[in-house]
Short mmCIF file of C-alpha atoms in Angstrom, two decimals:
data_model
loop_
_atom_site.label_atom_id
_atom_site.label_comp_id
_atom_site.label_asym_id
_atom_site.label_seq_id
_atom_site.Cartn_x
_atom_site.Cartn_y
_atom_site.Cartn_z
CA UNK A 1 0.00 0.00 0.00
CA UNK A 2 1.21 3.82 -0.68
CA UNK A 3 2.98 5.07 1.95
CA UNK A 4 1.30 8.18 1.73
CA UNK A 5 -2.43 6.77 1.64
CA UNK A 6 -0.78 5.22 5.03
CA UNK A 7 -0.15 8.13 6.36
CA UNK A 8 -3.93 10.26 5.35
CA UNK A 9 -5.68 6.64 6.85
CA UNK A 10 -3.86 6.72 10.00
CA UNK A 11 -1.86 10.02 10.61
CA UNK A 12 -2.49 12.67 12.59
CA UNK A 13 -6.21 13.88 12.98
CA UNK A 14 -7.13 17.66 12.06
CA UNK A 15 -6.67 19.98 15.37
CA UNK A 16 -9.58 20.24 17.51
CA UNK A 17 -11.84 22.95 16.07
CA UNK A 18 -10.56 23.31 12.56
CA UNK A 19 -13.03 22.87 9.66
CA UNK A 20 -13.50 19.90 7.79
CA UNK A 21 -15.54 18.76 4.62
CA UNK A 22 -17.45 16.25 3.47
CA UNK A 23 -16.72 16.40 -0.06
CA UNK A 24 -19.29 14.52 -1.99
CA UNK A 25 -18.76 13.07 -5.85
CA UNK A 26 -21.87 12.67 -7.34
CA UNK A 27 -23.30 12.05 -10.71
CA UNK A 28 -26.77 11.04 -10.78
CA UNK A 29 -26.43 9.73 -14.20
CA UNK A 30 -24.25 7.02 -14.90
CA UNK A 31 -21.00 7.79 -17.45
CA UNK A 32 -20.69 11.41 -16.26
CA UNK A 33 -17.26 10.97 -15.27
CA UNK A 34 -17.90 10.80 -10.86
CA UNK A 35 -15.27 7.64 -10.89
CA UNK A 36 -12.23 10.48 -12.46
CA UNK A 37 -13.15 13.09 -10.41
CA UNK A 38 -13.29 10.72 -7.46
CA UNK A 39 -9.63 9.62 -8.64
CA UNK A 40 -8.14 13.10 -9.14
CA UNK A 41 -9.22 14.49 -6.16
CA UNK A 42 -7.88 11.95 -3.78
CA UNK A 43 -4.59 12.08 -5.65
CA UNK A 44 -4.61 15.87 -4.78
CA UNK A 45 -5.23 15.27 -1.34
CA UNK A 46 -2.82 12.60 -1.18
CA UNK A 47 -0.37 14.58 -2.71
CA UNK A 48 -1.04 18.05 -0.75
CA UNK A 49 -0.77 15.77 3.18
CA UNK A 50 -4.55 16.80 3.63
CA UNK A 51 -5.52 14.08 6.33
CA UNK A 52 -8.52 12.54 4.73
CA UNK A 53 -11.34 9.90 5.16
CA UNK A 54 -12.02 7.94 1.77
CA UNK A 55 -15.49 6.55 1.99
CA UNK A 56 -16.34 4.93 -2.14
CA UNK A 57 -20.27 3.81 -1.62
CA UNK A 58 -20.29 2.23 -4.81
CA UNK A 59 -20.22 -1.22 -3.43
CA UNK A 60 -20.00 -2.63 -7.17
CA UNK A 61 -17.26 -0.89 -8.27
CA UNK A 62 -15.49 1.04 -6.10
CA UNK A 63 -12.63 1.80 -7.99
CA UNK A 64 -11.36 5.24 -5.79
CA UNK A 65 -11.35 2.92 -3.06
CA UNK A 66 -9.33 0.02 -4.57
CA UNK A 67 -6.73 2.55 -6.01
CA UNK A 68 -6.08 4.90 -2.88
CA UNK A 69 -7.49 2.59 -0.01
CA UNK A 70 -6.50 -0.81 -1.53
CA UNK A 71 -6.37 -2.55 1.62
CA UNK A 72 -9.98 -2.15 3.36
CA UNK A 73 -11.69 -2.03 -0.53
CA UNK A 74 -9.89 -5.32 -0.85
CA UNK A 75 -11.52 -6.65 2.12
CA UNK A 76 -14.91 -5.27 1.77
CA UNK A 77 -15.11 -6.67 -1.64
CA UNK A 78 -13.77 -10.33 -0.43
CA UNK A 79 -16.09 -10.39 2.79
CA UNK A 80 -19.18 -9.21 0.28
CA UNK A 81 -18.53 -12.30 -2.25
CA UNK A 82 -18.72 -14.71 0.85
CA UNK A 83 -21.89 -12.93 2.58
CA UNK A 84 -20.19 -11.65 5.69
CA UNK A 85 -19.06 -8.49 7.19
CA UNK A 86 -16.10 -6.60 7.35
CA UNK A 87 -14.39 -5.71 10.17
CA UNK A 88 -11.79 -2.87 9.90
CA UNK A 89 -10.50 -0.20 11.89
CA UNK A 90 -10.63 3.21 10.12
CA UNK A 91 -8.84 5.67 12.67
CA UNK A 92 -8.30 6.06 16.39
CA UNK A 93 -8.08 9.41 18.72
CA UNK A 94 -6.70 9.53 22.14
CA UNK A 95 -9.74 10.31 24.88
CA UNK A 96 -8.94 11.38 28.55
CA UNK A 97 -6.06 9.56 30.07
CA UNK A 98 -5.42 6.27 28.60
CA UNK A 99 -8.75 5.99 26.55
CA UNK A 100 -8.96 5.56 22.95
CA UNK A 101 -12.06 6.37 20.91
CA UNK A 102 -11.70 4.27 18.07
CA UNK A 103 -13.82 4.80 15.18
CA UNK A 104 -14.29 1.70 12.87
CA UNK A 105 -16.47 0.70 9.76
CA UNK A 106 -17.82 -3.30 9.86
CA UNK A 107 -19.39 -2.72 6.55
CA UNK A 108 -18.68 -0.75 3.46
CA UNK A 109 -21.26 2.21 3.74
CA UNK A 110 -24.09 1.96 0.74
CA UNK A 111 -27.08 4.77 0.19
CA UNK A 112 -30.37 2.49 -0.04
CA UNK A 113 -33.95 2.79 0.91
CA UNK A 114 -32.58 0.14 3.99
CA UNK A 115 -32.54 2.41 7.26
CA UNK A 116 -29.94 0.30 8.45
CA UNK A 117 -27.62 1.65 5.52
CA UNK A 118 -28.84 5.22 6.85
CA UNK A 119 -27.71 4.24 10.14
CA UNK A 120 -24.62 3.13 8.73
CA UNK A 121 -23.50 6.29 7.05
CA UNK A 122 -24.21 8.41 10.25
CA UNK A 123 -19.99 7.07 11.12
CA UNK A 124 -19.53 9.78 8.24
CA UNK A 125 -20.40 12.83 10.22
CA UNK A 126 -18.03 10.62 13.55
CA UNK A 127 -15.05 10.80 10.74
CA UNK A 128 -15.54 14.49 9.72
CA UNK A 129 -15.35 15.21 13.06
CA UNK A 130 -11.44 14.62 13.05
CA UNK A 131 -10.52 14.30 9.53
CA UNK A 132 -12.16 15.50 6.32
CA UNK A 133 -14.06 12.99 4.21
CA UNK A 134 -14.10 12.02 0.56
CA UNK A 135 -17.35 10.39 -0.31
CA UNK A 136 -17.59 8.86 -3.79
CA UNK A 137 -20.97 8.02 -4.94
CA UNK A 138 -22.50 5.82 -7.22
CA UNK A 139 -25.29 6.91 -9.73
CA UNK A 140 -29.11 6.37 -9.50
CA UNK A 141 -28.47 7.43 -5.21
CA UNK A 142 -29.65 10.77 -5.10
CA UNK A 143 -32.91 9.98 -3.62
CA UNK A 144 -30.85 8.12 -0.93
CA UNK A 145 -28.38 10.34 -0.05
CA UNK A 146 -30.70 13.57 0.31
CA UNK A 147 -32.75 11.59 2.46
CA UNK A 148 -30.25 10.62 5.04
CA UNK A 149 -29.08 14.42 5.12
CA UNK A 150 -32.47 15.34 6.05
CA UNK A 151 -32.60 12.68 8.47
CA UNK A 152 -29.82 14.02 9.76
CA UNK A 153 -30.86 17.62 9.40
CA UNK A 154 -27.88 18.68 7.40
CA UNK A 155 -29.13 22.40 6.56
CA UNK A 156 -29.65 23.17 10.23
CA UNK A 157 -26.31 21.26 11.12
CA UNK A 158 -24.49 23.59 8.76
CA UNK A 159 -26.21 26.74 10.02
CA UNK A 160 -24.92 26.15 13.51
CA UNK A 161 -22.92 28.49 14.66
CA UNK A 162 -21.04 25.66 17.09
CA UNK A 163 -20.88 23.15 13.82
CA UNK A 164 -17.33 22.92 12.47
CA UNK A 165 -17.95 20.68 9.56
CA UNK A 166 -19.24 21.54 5.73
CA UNK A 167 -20.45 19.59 3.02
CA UNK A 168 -19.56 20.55 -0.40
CA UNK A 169 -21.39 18.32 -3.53
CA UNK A 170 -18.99 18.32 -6.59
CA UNK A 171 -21.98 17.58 -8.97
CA UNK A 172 -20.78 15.91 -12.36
CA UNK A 173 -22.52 16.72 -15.48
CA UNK A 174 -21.68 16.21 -19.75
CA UNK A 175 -23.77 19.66 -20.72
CA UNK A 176 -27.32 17.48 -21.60
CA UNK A 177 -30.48 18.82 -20.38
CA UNK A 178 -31.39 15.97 -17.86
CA UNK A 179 -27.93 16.28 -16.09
CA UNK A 180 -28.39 19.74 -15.88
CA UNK A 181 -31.95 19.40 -14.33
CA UNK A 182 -30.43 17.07 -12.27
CA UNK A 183 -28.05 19.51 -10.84
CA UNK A 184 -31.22 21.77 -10.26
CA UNK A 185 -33.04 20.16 -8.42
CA UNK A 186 -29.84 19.55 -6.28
CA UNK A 187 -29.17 22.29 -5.02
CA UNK A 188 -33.05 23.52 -5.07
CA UNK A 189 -33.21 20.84 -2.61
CA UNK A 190 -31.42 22.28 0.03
CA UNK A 191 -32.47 25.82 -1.36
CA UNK A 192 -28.71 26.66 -1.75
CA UNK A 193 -27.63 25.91 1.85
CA UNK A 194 -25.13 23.17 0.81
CA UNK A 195 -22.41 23.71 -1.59
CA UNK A 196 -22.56 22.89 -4.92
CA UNK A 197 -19.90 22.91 -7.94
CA UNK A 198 -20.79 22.26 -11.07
CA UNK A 199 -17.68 20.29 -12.56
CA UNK A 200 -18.71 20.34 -16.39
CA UNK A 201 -16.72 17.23 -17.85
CA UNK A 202 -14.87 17.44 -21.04
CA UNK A 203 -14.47 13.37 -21.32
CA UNK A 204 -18.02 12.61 -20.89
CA UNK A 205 -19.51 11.16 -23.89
CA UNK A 206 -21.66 13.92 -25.61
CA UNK A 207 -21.14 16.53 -27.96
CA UNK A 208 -21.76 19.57 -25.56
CA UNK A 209 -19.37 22.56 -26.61
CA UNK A 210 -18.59 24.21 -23.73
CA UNK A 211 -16.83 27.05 -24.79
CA UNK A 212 -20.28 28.37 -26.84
CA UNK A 213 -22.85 28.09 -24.31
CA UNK A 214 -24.50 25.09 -25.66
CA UNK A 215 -25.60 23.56 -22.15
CA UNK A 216 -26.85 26.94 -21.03
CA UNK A 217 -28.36 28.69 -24.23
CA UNK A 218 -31.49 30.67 -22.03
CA UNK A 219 -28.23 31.68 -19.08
CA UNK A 220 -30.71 29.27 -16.18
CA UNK A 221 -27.84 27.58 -14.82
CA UNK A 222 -25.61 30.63 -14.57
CA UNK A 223 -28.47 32.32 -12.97
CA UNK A 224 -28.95 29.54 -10.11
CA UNK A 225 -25.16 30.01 -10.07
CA UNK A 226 -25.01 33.56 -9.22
CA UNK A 227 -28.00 33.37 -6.94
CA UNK A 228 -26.17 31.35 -4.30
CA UNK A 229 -22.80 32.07 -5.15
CA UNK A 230 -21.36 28.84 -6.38
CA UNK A 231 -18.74 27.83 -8.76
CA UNK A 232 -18.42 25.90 -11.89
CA UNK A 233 -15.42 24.30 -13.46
CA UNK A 234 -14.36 22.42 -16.85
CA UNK A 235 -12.58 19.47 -15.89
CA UNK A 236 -10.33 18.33 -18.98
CA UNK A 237 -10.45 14.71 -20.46
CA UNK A 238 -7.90 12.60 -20.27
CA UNK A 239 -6.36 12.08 -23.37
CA UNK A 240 -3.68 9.41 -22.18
CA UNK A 241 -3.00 6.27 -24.85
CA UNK A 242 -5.91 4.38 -24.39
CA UNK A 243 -3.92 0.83 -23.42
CA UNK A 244 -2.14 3.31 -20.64
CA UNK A 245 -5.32 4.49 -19.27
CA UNK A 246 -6.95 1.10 -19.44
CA UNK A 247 -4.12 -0.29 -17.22
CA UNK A 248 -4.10 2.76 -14.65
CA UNK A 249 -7.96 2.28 -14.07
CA UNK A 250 -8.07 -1.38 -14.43
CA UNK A 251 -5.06 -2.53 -12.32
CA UNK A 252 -6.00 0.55 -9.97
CA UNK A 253 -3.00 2.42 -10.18
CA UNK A 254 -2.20 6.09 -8.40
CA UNK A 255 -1.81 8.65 -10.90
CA UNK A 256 1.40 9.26 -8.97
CA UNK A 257 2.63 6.17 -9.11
CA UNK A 258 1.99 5.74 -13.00
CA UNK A 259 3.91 8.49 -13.35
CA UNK A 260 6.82 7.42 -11.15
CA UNK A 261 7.13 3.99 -12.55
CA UNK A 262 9.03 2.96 -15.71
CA UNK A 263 6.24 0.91 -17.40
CA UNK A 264 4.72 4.11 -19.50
CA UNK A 265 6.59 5.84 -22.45
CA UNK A 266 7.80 9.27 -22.59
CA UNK A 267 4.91 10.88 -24.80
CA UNK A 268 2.65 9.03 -22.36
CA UNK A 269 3.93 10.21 -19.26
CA UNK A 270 3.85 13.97 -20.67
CA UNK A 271 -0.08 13.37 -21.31
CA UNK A 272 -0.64 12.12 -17.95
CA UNK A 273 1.75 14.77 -16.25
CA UNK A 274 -0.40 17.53 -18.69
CA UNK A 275 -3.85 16.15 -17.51
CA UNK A 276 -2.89 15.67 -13.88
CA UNK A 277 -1.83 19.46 -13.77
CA UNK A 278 -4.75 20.76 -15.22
CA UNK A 279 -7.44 18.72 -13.47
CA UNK A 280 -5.89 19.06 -10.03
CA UNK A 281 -6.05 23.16 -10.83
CA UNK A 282 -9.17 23.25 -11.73
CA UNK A 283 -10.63 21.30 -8.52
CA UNK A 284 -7.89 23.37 -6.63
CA UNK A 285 -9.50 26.25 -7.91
CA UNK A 286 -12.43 26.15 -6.27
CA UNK A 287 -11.01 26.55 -2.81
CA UNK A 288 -12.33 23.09 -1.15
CA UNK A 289 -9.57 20.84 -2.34
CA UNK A 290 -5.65 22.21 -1.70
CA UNK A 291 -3.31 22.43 -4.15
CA UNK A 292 -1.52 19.83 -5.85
CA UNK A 293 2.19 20.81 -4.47
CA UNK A 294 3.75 19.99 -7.73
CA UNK A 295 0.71 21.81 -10.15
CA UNK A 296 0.60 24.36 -8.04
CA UNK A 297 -0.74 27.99 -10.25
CA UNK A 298 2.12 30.38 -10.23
CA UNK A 299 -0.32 33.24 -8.62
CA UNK A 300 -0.68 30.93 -5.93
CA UNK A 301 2.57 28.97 -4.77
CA UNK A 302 3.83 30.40 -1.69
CA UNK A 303 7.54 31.59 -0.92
CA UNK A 304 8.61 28.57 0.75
CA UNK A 305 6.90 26.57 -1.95
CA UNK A 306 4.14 24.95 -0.08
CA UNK A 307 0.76 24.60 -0.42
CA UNK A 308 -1.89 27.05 0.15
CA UNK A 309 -4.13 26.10 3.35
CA UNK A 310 -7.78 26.07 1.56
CA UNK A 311 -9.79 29.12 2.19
CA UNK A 312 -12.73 27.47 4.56
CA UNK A 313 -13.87 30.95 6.27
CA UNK A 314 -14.66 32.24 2.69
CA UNK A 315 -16.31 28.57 1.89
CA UNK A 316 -18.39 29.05 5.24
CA UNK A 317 -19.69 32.40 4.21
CA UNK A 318 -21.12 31.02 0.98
#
């Protein structure tokens, strides 16, 4: 396992009182690209030493989980083929004295009509407590998840003055009209209260042009946009050799380690390195992910070369 996954999984937990975010992949559709995303954005958080939860609910392929969190995903998987449960310890923090409050998941969490799955996913809001949370979603769950946040009365959770977590929904779409509406009804949902970004994917199958207008011709979704003050990003295809990129997803590969390892040629490498750099800056640019350290935007490195501590007074105020 990655020495560095090691170290987000069971490093040091965020200091009492700082802010941490449940940072929620979701597609509604299927083939909008939530898997890449996913993938990207917990190589950027690898790669920036962001202590981090990964939680991928899609219990038929969770392929974010088997790349970055090998080990439990392994086990999940093997237990679910043979009926049983899982048992494995996800993080510990020291309690008063000698105590340990140890936080573990027996199951991998899913988002069904089951209340015991809702039950389940509550150990979400236990992680975020300490460390901030990637959740990776499957399609076809939006009914699901939406109703466990109201279960758990997520809008009055966030307005809480004592509350020191936020959710953020990194909502997938390829341009067409039923993704969009999809996105709509989102964040009409939770009439704007949780965070939404639109992440408009260039290497989802459709023929949307971007650059025109063509998914927004009467301005609606830049409307709902402005109204609540949320962002919207193009994330780039990747445009890799398509044996390379077969072999990264299927053998579950790092994008770091890919590009460390000797097994890809030159021009292939550059493609990766290219697309790496301009995905991670484009979910770094919406101030809920940190920097990659090594794609970091000139206007943003620091002196000492570091990465930029994400914003999450100016994400509160949203």
């Amino acid at each position: 396992m990655n020495k560095k996954v090691i170290a987000h999984l069971d490093g040091t937990d965020n200091p009492q009182g700082e802010r941490t975010t449940i940072l929620v992949s979701i597609s509604e559709k299927g083939g909008m690209g939530k898997t890449i995303v996913g993938l990207t954005a917990a190589e950027q958080l690898t790669a920036a030493n962001r202590s981090f939860f990964l939680v991928d609910a899609d219990v038929s392929t969770p392929n974010v989980g088997l790349t970055y969190a090998p080990q439990m995903y392994r086990e999940f998987k093997d237990v679910a083929l043979q009926g049983g449960r899982a048992s494995t310890p996800t993080l510990s923090r020291k309690g008063k004295g000698s105590e340990s409050d140890r936080l573990t998941l027996q199951e991998q969490i899913v988002f069904t009509g089951n209340p015991d799955n809702y039950f389940h996913a509550d150990k979400i809001f236990e992680l975020a407590k300490v460390r901030d949370v990637l959740l990776v979603l499957p399609s076809q769950v939006a009914t699901h998840i939406n109703q466990w946040l109201e279960q758990n009365d997520a809008v009055e959770m966030l307005q809480d003055p004592e509350n020191t977590i936020d959710i953020v929904f990194l909502f997938i779409t390829n341009g067409t009209r039923e993704s969009l509406d999809l996105f709509v009804e989102s964040v009409e949902r939770f009439e704007g209260q949780i965070p939404h970004v639109l992440v408009k994917n260039l290497g989802a199958p459709t023929d949307i042009r971007w650059e025109r207008g063509d998914f927004d011709p009467d301005g609606k979704i830049q409307a709902l946009l402005d109204k609540y003050g949320f962002k919207s990003i193009v994330f780039p295809e990747m445009l890799v050799a398509p044996e390379d990129k077969n072999k990264i997803l299927s053998e579950y590969i790092p994008f770091g380690a890919a590009l460390a390892d000797t097994w890809m040629s030159d021009p292939s490498k550059r493609r990766l390195n290219k697309w790496l750099r301009e995905a991670t800056q484009v979910l770094g640019s919406t101030g809920y992910i940190p920097y990659h350290p090594k794609y970091l935007p000139p206007q943003t490195a620091e002196a000492d070369g570091t990465t930029p501590a994400v914003d999450r007074t100016e994400q509160t105020q949203q």
